[in-house]
Amino acid sequence: VELAAQDIRFDVPLADACYEDRQKLCANVPPGSARVIRCLQSQRDKLGVVCRATLMSEEMRFSENIDFQFPMKQACLKEMEEYCQDVPHGNARVIRCLQLKKDDKHFGKACRVEVERYEQESAKDYRLNFRLYNACKGDVGQLCKDACKLQDGEICGGKVLSCLSDNKASIKAEACRKEVTYLEKLEVNDFRMDMVLAEACRNDVSKFCSAVEPGEGRVHKCLREHAAQLAPQCRWGLVSVCV
């Protein structure tokens, strides 16, 4: 799995399913260092149905272990040694360790960029967040089964997490409630982590806050300063965010 996550040539199902898409969209991208996989991720909406579904399946498999996140692991070798030396691999434990430590003043920039990229990718669909997906399987089935139609590798765009957040009082699994709370805090801190709000406010962010660096609630603050000028759907979404 580690080789497959690093080089599409070692991931036979993905390589076969995405052969034509790769030739069309990523022909000039050299294999290795997860470059082709990232190329496919960045053009997900252009992929064929079989490629898109297979990519989603492989991404879910890779989300379980830092060893399957090749660029992040390479960028974070020092931080893994410094902050997460005693944390066992698997169940996304090292990834969470890095997430919790990324704001430390000694945390490397390259590693932080990769950790934040992982957070933004996993925010696109709850199935790409190993910890959330596994902790909340039962509650999603009970509370949010109609929030997103899971078919053909299409992404949910934050709809399931939004549903879980809206129904947090009814969540039965304590582990699920903890994961939802953790991700709510990330959303408040970084506008890009709230996919529903980001979509609702895409035009307004571009119009009023394009020069604002994401993180530490800065984009939320900018939008609130322009509340009277925002589109209705953005204004409504912003009101629901407790900063």
PDB file of C-alpha atoms in Angstrom:
ATOM      1  CA  VAL A   1       0.000   0.000   0.000  1.00  0.00           C
ATOM      2  CA  GLU A   2       2.855   2.388   0.801  1.00  0.00           C
ATOM      3  CA  LEU A   3       4.294   1.992  -2.708  1.00  0.00           C
ATOM      4  CA  ALA A   4       0.843   2.370  -4.270  1.00  0.00           C
ATOM      5  CA  ALA A   5       0.267   5.614  -2.387  1.00  0.00           C
ATOM      6  CA  GLN A   6       3.587   6.936  -3.656  1.00  0.00           C
ATOM      7  CA  ASP A   7       3.506   5.809  -7.291  1.00  0.00           C
ATOM      8  CA  ILE A   8       0.398   5.092  -9.357  1.00  0.00           C
ATOM      9  CA  ARG A   9       2.314   2.433 -11.299  1.00  0.00           C
ATOM     10  CA  PHE A  10       2.211   0.259  -8.168  1.00  0.00           C
ATOM     11  CA  ASP A  11      -1.522   0.801  -7.702  1.00  0.00           C
ATOM     12  CA  VAL A  12      -2.900  -1.536 -10.350  1.00  0.00           C
ATOM     13  CA  PRO A  13      -6.634  -0.864  -9.771  1.00  0.00           C
ATOM     14  CA  LEU A  14      -6.142   2.899  -9.908  1.00  0.00           C
ATOM     15  CA  ALA A  15      -3.679   2.784 -12.804  1.00  0.00           C
ATOM     16  CA  ASP A  16      -6.096   0.648 -14.859  1.00  0.00           C
ATOM     17  CA  ALA A  17      -9.220   2.622 -13.957  1.00  0.00           C
ATOM     18  CA  CYS A  18      -7.583   5.979 -14.674  1.00  0.00           C
ATOM     19  CA  TYR A  19      -5.391   5.122 -17.648  1.00  0.00           C
ATOM     20  CA  GLU A  20      -7.316   7.260 -20.151  1.00  0.00           C
ATOM     21  CA  ASP A  21      -7.871  10.079 -17.654  1.00  0.00           C
ATOM     22  CA  ARG A  22      -4.177  10.146 -16.851  1.00  0.00           C
ATOM     23  CA  GLN A  23      -3.258  10.338 -20.524  1.00  0.00           C
ATOM     24  CA  LYS A  24      -5.750  13.152 -21.040  1.00  0.00           C
ATOM     25  CA  LEU A  25      -5.208  15.226 -17.897  1.00  0.00           C
ATOM     26  CA  CYS A  26      -1.829  14.271 -16.412  1.00  0.00           C
ATOM     27  CA  ALA A  27       0.272  13.108 -19.350  1.00  0.00           C
ATOM     28  CA  ASN A  28       3.147  15.451 -18.503  1.00  0.00           C
ATOM     29  CA  VAL A  29       3.200  14.600 -14.799  1.00  0.00           C
ATOM     30  CA  PRO A  30       6.029  12.168 -13.934  1.00  0.00           C
ATOM     31  CA  PRO A  31       5.120   9.248 -11.670  1.00  0.00           C
ATOM     32  CA  GLY A  32       6.436   9.060  -8.120  1.00  0.00           C
ATOM     33  CA  SER A  33       6.031  11.175  -4.984  1.00  0.00           C
ATOM     34  CA  ALA A  34       2.239  10.912  -5.410  1.00  0.00           C
ATOM     35  CA  ARG A  35       2.385  13.486  -8.213  1.00  0.00           C
ATOM     36  CA  VAL A  36      -0.021  11.679 -10.557  1.00  0.00           C
ATOM     37  CA  ILE A  37      -2.487  10.952  -7.749  1.00  0.00           C
ATOM     38  CA  ARG A  38      -2.464  14.621  -6.784  1.00  0.00           C
ATOM     39  CA  CYS A  39      -2.954  15.603 -10.407  1.00  0.00           C
ATOM     40  CA  LEU A  40      -6.045  13.389 -10.566  1.00  0.00           C
ATOM     41  CA  GLN A  41      -7.318  14.774  -7.260  1.00  0.00           C
ATOM     42  CA  SER A  42      -7.006  18.333  -8.509  1.00  0.00           C
ATOM     43  CA  GLN A  43      -9.159  17.518 -11.553  1.00  0.00           C
ATOM     44  CA  ARG A  44     -11.660  15.196  -9.902  1.00  0.00           C
ATOM     45  CA  ASP A  45     -14.661  16.799 -11.598  1.00  0.00           C
ATOM     46  CA  LYS A  46     -13.176  16.018 -15.026  1.00  0.00           C
ATOM     47  CA  LEU A  47     -12.523  12.322 -14.334  1.00  0.00           C
ATOM     48  CA  GLY A  48     -14.537   9.486 -15.792  1.00  0.00           C
ATOM     49  CA  VAL A  49     -16.942   7.667 -13.477  1.00  0.00           C
ATOM     50  CA  VAL A  50     -14.786   4.554 -13.009  1.00  0.00           C
ATOM     51  CA  CYS A  51     -11.598   6.541 -12.393  1.00  0.00           C
ATOM     52  CA  ARG A  52     -13.330   8.897  -9.964  1.00  0.00           C
ATOM     53  CA  ALA A  53     -14.858   6.043  -7.976  1.00  0.00           C
ATOM     54  CA  THR A  54     -11.583   4.107  -7.844  1.00  0.00           C
ATOM     55  CA  LEU A  55      -9.678   7.216  -6.789  1.00  0.00           C
ATOM     56  CA  MET A  56     -12.118   7.764  -3.923  1.00  0.00           C
ATOM     57  CA  SER A  57     -11.731   4.152  -2.833  1.00  0.00           C
ATOM     58  CA  GLU A  58      -7.935   4.403  -2.823  1.00  0.00           C
ATOM     59  CA  GLU A  59      -7.962   7.754  -1.020  1.00  0.00           C
ATOM     60  CA  MET A  60     -10.078   6.219   1.730  1.00  0.00           C
ATOM     61  CA  ARG A  61      -7.542   3.413   2.046  1.00  0.00           C
ATOM     62  CA  PHE A  62      -4.592   5.821   2.137  1.00  0.00           C
ATOM     63  CA  SER A  63      -6.188   8.058   4.802  1.00  0.00           C
ATOM     64  CA  GLU A  64      -5.532   5.475   7.532  1.00  0.00           C
ATOM     65  CA  ASN A  65      -1.780   5.863   7.883  1.00  0.00           C
ATOM     66  CA  ILE A  66       0.902   8.532   7.602  1.00  0.00           C
ATOM     67  CA  ASP A  67       2.958   5.917   5.745  1.00  0.00           C
ATOM     68  CA  PHE A  68       0.413   6.128   2.906  1.00  0.00           C
ATOM     69  CA  GLN A  69       0.629   9.941   2.749  1.00  0.00           C
ATOM     70  CA  PHE A  70       4.015  10.089   1.031  1.00  0.00           C
ATOM     71  CA  PRO A  71       4.483  13.857   0.526  1.00  0.00           C
ATOM     72  CA  MET A  72       3.330  14.595   4.072  1.00  0.00           C
ATOM     73  CA  LYS A  73       5.547  11.915   5.572  1.00  0.00           C
ATOM     74  CA  GLN A  74       8.584  13.205   3.659  1.00  0.00           C
ATOM     75  CA  ALA A  75       7.911  16.808   4.648  1.00  0.00           C
ATOM     76  CA  CYS A  76       7.277  15.906   8.293  1.00  0.00           C
ATOM     77  CA  LEU A  77      10.126  13.540   9.157  1.00  0.00           C
ATOM     78  CA  LYS A  78      11.626  15.998  11.641  1.00  0.00           C
ATOM     79  CA  GLU A  79       8.263  16.834  13.202  1.00  0.00           C
ATOM     80  CA  MET A  80       7.320  13.160  13.512  1.00  0.00           C
ATOM     81  CA  GLU A  81      10.556  12.565  15.389  1.00  0.00           C
ATOM     82  CA  GLU A  82      10.171  15.638  17.585  1.00  0.00           C
ATOM     83  CA  TYR A  83       6.466  15.575  18.386  1.00  0.00           C
ATOM     84  CA  CYS A  84       5.116  12.109  17.579  1.00  0.00           C
ATOM     85  CA  GLN A  85       7.965   9.700  18.252  1.00  0.00           C
ATOM     86  CA  ASP A  86       5.943   7.503  20.615  1.00  0.00           C
ATOM     87  CA  VAL A  87       2.709   7.613  18.616  1.00  0.00           C
ATOM     88  CA  PRO A  88       1.998   4.310  16.830  1.00  0.00           C
ATOM     89  CA  HIS A  89       1.291   4.403  13.108  1.00  0.00           C
ATOM     90  CA  GLY A  90      -2.141   3.407  11.856  1.00  0.00           C
ATOM     91  CA  ASN A  91      -5.662   4.664  12.595  1.00  0.00           C
ATOM     92  CA  ALA A  92      -4.456   8.109  11.490  1.00  0.00           C
ATOM     93  CA  ARG A  93      -2.851   8.622  14.918  1.00  0.00           C
ATOM     94  CA  VAL A  94       0.379  10.210  13.673  1.00  0.00           C
ATOM     95  CA  ILE A  95      -1.602  12.441  11.330  1.00  0.00           C
ATOM     96  CA  ARG A  96      -3.713  13.674  14.242  1.00  0.00           C
ATOM     97  CA  CYS A  97      -0.578  14.187  16.335  1.00  0.00           C
ATOM     98  CA  LEU A  98       0.830  16.442  13.605  1.00  0.00           C
ATOM     99  CA  GLN A  99      -2.477  18.296  13.344  1.00  0.00           C
ATOM    100  CA  LEU A 100      -2.459  19.021  17.055  1.00  0.00           C
ATOM    101  CA  LYS A 101       1.126  20.286  16.985  1.00  0.00           C
ATOM    102  CA  LYS A 102       1.148  22.220  13.702  1.00  0.00           C
ATOM    103  CA  ASP A 103       0.738  25.630  15.376  1.00  0.00           C
ATOM    104  CA  ASP A 104       3.794  25.179  17.581  1.00  0.00           C
ATOM    105  CA  LYS A 105       6.324  27.907  16.809  1.00  0.00           C
ATOM    106  CA  HIS A 106       9.033  25.327  16.023  1.00  0.00           C
ATOM    107  CA  PHE A 107       6.841  23.337  13.636  1.00  0.00           C
ATOM    108  CA  GLY A 108       8.315  23.408  10.112  1.00  0.00           C
ATOM    109  CA  LYS A 109       6.545  25.326   7.357  1.00  0.00           C
ATOM    110  CA  ALA A 110       6.803  22.523   4.778  1.00  0.00           C
ATOM    111  CA  CYS A 111       5.224  20.055   7.171  1.00  0.00           C
ATOM    112  CA  ARG A 112       2.478  22.513   8.139  1.00  0.00           C
ATOM    113  CA  VAL A 113       1.634  23.046   4.461  1.00  0.00           C
ATOM    114  CA  GLU A 114       1.239  19.297   3.943  1.00  0.00           C
ATOM    115  CA  VAL A 115      -0.831  18.810   7.106  1.00  0.00           C
ATOM    116  CA  GLU A 116      -3.142  21.655   6.111  1.00  0.00           C
ATOM    117  CA  ARG A 117      -3.438  20.235   2.599  1.00  0.00           C
ATOM    118  CA  TYR A 118      -4.482  16.901   4.117  1.00  0.00           C
ATOM    119  CA  GLU A 119      -7.072  18.690   6.262  1.00  0.00           C
ATOM    120  CA  GLN A 120      -8.499  20.543   3.275  1.00  0.00           C
ATOM    121  CA  GLU A 121      -8.691  17.389   1.147  1.00  0.00           C
ATOM    122  CA  SER A 122     -10.368  15.381   3.909  1.00  0.00           C
ATOM    123  CA  ALA A 123     -12.839  18.228   4.483  1.00  0.00           C
ATOM    124  CA  LYS A 124     -14.179  17.669   0.981  1.00  0.00           C
ATOM    125  CA  ASP A 125     -15.754  14.363   2.004  1.00  0.00           C
ATOM    126  CA  TYR A 126     -16.129  12.753   5.416  1.00  0.00           C
ATOM    127  CA  ARG A 127     -15.059   9.402   3.936  1.00  0.00           C
ATOM    128  CA  LEU A 128     -11.583  10.832   3.352  1.00  0.00           C
ATOM    129  CA  ASN A 129     -11.227  11.535   7.067  1.00  0.00           C
ATOM    130  CA  PHE A 130     -10.345   8.129   8.507  1.00  0.00           C
ATOM    131  CA  ARG A 131     -11.057   9.022  12.110  1.00  0.00           C
ATOM    132  CA  LEU A 132     -14.390  10.730  11.430  1.00  0.00           C
ATOM    133  CA  TYR A 133     -15.575   8.073   8.988  1.00  0.00           C
ATOM    134  CA  ASN A 134     -14.879   5.180  11.328  1.00  0.00           C
ATOM    135  CA  ALA A 135     -16.074   6.895  14.508  1.00  0.00           C
ATOM    136  CA  CYS A 136     -19.338   8.060  12.935  1.00  0.00           C
ATOM    137  CA  LYS A 137     -20.437   5.181  10.682  1.00  0.00           C
ATOM    138  CA  GLY A 138     -23.392   4.295  12.891  1.00  0.00           C
ATOM    139  CA  ASP A 139     -24.477   7.864  13.518  1.00  0.00           C
ATOM    140  CA  VAL A 140     -24.230   8.811   9.849  1.00  0.00           C
ATOM    141  CA  GLY A 141     -26.520   5.886   9.037  1.00  0.00           C
ATOM    142  CA  GLN A 142     -29.004   6.979  11.674  1.00  0.00           C
ATOM    143  CA  LEU A 143     -28.871  10.752  11.361  1.00  0.00           C
ATOM    144  CA  CYS A 144     -27.445  11.706   7.975  1.00  0.00           C
ATOM    145  CA  LYS A 145     -28.109   8.907   5.531  1.00  0.00           C
ATOM    146  CA  ASP A 146     -29.759  11.304   3.066  1.00  0.00           C
ATOM    147  CA  ALA A 147     -27.212  14.106   3.451  1.00  0.00           C
ATOM    148  CA  CYS A 148     -25.133  12.911   0.513  1.00  0.00           C
ATOM    149  CA  LYS A 149     -25.769  10.352  -2.196  1.00  0.00           C
ATOM    150  CA  LEU A 150     -22.657   8.185  -2.203  1.00  0.00           C
ATOM    151  CA  GLN A 151     -22.233   7.135  -5.800  1.00  0.00           C
ATOM    152  CA  ASP A 152     -19.652   7.061  -8.560  1.00  0.00           C
ATOM    153  CA  GLY A 153     -16.929   8.561  -6.389  1.00  0.00           C
ATOM    154  CA  GLU A 154     -18.591  11.966  -6.176  1.00  0.00           C
ATOM    155  CA  ILE A 155     -17.602  14.015  -3.139  1.00  0.00           C
ATOM    156  CA  CYS A 156     -20.040  15.143  -0.473  1.00  0.00           C
ATOM    157  CA  GLY A 157     -18.628  18.627  -0.073  1.00  0.00           C
ATOM    158  CA  GLY A 158     -18.982  18.812   3.691  1.00  0.00           C
ATOM    159  CA  LYS A 159     -22.699  17.961   3.744  1.00  0.00           C
ATOM    160  CA  VAL A 160     -22.351  14.969   6.065  1.00  0.00           C
ATOM    161  CA  LEU A 161     -20.162  16.813   8.559  1.00  0.00           C
ATOM    162  CA  SER A 162     -22.633  19.712   8.484  1.00  0.00           C
ATOM    163  CA  CYS A 163     -25.462  17.266   9.188  1.00  0.00           C
ATOM    164  CA  LEU A 164     -23.555  15.666  12.072  1.00  0.00           C
ATOM    165  CA  SER A 165     -22.812  19.094  13.491  1.00  0.00           C
ATOM    166  CA  ASP A 166     -26.480  20.102  13.278  1.00  0.00           C
ATOM    167  CA  ASN A 167     -27.469  16.876  15.035  1.00  0.00           C
ATOM    168  CA  LYS A 168     -24.598  16.665  17.512  1.00  0.00           C
ATOM    169  CA  ALA A 169     -26.918  16.350  20.494  1.00  0.00           C
ATOM    170  CA  SER A 170     -28.340  13.153  18.974  1.00  0.00           C
ATOM    171  CA  ILE A 171     -24.986  11.503  18.213  1.00  0.00           C
ATOM    172  CA  LYS A 172     -24.694   8.275  20.180  1.00  0.00           C
ATOM    173  CA  ALA A 173     -21.015   7.418  19.767  1.00  0.00           C
ATOM    174  CA  GLU A 174     -18.786   9.485  22.043  1.00  0.00           C
ATOM    175  CA  ALA A 175     -15.855   9.058  19.636  1.00  0.00           C
ATOM    176  CA  CYS A 176     -17.989  10.496  16.832  1.00  0.00           C
ATOM    177  CA  ARG A 177     -19.027  13.482  18.944  1.00  0.00           C
ATOM    178  CA  LYS A 178     -15.377  14.195  19.762  1.00  0.00           C
ATOM    179  CA  GLU A 179     -14.360  14.074  16.096  1.00  0.00           C
ATOM    180  CA  VAL A 180     -17.198  16.384  15.083  1.00  0.00           C
ATOM    181  CA  THR A 181     -16.240  18.857  17.822  1.00  0.00           C
ATOM    182  CA  TYR A 182     -12.583  18.771  16.735  1.00  0.00           C
ATOM    183  CA  LEU A 183     -13.520  19.479  13.113  1.00  0.00           C
ATOM    184  CA  GLU A 184     -15.889  22.278  14.107  1.00  0.00           C
ATOM    185  CA  LYS A 185     -12.940  23.990  15.751  1.00  0.00           C
ATOM    186  CA  LEU A 186     -10.900  23.588  12.580  1.00  0.00           C
ATOM    187  CA  GLU A 187     -13.722  25.119  10.536  1.00  0.00           C
ATOM    188  CA  VAL A 188     -13.893  28.164  12.793  1.00  0.00           C
ATOM    189  CA  ASN A 189     -10.141  28.626  12.551  1.00  0.00           C
ATOM    190  CA  ASP A 190      -9.805  28.095   8.790  1.00  0.00           C
ATOM    191  CA  PHE A 191     -12.532  29.102   6.340  1.00  0.00           C
ATOM    192  CA  ARG A 192     -11.307  26.515   3.825  1.00  0.00           C
ATOM    193  CA  MET A 193     -12.231  23.663   6.162  1.00  0.00           C
ATOM    194  CA  ASP A 194     -15.962  24.464   6.040  1.00  0.00           C
ATOM    195  CA  MET A 195     -16.842  23.239   2.567  1.00  0.00           C
ATOM    196  CA  VAL A 196     -20.503  24.240   2.780  1.00  0.00           C
ATOM    197  CA  LEU A 197     -19.697  27.808   3.837  1.00  0.00           C
ATOM    198  CA  ALA A 198     -16.788  28.020   1.394  1.00  0.00           C
ATOM    199  CA  GLU A 199     -19.102  27.144  -1.492  1.00  0.00           C
ATOM    200  CA  ALA A 200     -21.828  29.548  -0.321  1.00  0.00           C
ATOM    201  CA  CYS A 201     -19.323  32.389   0.060  1.00  0.00           C
ATOM    202  CA  ARG A 202     -16.990  31.654  -2.849  1.00  0.00           C
ATOM    203  CA  ASN A 203     -17.868  34.821  -4.783  1.00  0.00           C
ATOM    204  CA  ASP A 204     -17.945  37.026  -1.705  1.00  0.00           C
ATOM    205  CA  VAL A 205     -14.537  35.824  -0.536  1.00  0.00           C
ATOM    206  CA  SER A 206     -13.143  36.543  -3.986  1.00  0.00           C
ATOM    207  CA  LYS A 207     -14.762  39.994  -3.987  1.00  0.00           C
ATOM    208  CA  PHE A 208     -14.074  41.198  -0.441  1.00  0.00           C
ATOM    209  CA  CYS A 209     -11.409  38.976   1.136  1.00  0.00           C
ATOM    210  CA  SER A 210      -9.080  37.798  -1.629  1.00  0.00           C
ATOM    211  CA  ALA A 211      -6.080  39.415   0.055  1.00  0.00           C
ATOM    212  CA  VAL A 212      -6.820  37.881   3.462  1.00  0.00           C
ATOM    213  CA  GLU A 213      -4.620  34.956   4.498  1.00  0.00           C
ATOM    214  CA  PRO A 214      -6.717  31.959   5.637  1.00  0.00           C
ATOM    215  CA  GLY A 215      -6.339  30.756   9.215  1.00  0.00           C
ATOM    216  CA  GLU A 216      -6.968  32.062  12.724  1.00  0.00           C
ATOM    217  CA  GLY A 217     -10.494  33.111  11.755  1.00  0.00           C
ATOM    218  CA  ARG A 218      -9.273  35.933   9.497  1.00  0.00           C
ATOM    219  CA  VAL A 219     -11.562  35.184   6.530  1.00  0.00           C
ATOM    220  CA  HIS A 220     -14.582  34.843   8.831  1.00  0.00           C
ATOM    221  CA  LYS A 221     -13.713  38.237  10.336  1.00  0.00           C
ATOM    222  CA  CYS A 222     -13.396  39.798   6.889  1.00  0.00           C
ATOM    223  CA  LEU A 223     -16.773  38.442   5.818  1.00  0.00           C
ATOM    224  CA  ARG A 224     -18.444  39.714   8.998  1.00  0.00           C
ATOM    225  CA  GLU A 225     -17.017  43.172   8.289  1.00  0.00           C
ATOM    226  CA  HIS A 226     -18.802  43.077   4.919  1.00  0.00           C
ATOM    227  CA  ALA A 227     -21.958  41.345   6.196  1.00  0.00           C
ATOM    228  CA  ALA A 228     -24.344  43.905   4.714  1.00  0.00           C
ATOM    229  CA  GLN A 229     -22.876  43.347   1.245  1.00  0.00           C
ATOM    230  CA  LEU A 230     -22.813  39.542   1.246  1.00  0.00           C
ATOM    231  CA  ALA A 231     -25.026  37.299  -0.841  1.00  0.00           C
ATOM    232  CA  PRO A 232     -27.941  35.889   1.205  1.00  0.00           C
ATOM    233  CA  GLN A 233     -26.649  32.306   1.219  1.00  0.00           C
ATOM    234  CA  CYS A 234     -23.234  33.448   2.434  1.00  0.00           C
ATOM    235  CA  ARG A 235     -24.716  35.691   5.116  1.00  0.00           C
ATOM    236  CA  TRP A 236     -26.935  32.875   6.371  1.00  0.00           C
ATOM    237  CA  GLY A 237     -24.025  30.413   6.472  1.00  0.00           C
ATOM    238  CA  LEU A 238     -21.828  32.895   8.287  1.00  0.00           C
ATOM    239  CA  VAL A 239     -24.464  33.480  10.984  1.00  0.00           C
ATOM    240  CA  SER A 240     -24.450  29.767  11.792  1.00  0.00           C
ATOM    241  CA  VAL A 241     -20.703  29.809  12.519  1.00  0.00           C
ATOM    242  CA  CYS A 242     -19.880  30.589  16.125  1.00  0.00           C
ATOM    243  CA  VAL A 243     -16.485  32.286  16.121  1.00  0.00           C
TER     244      VAL A 243
END
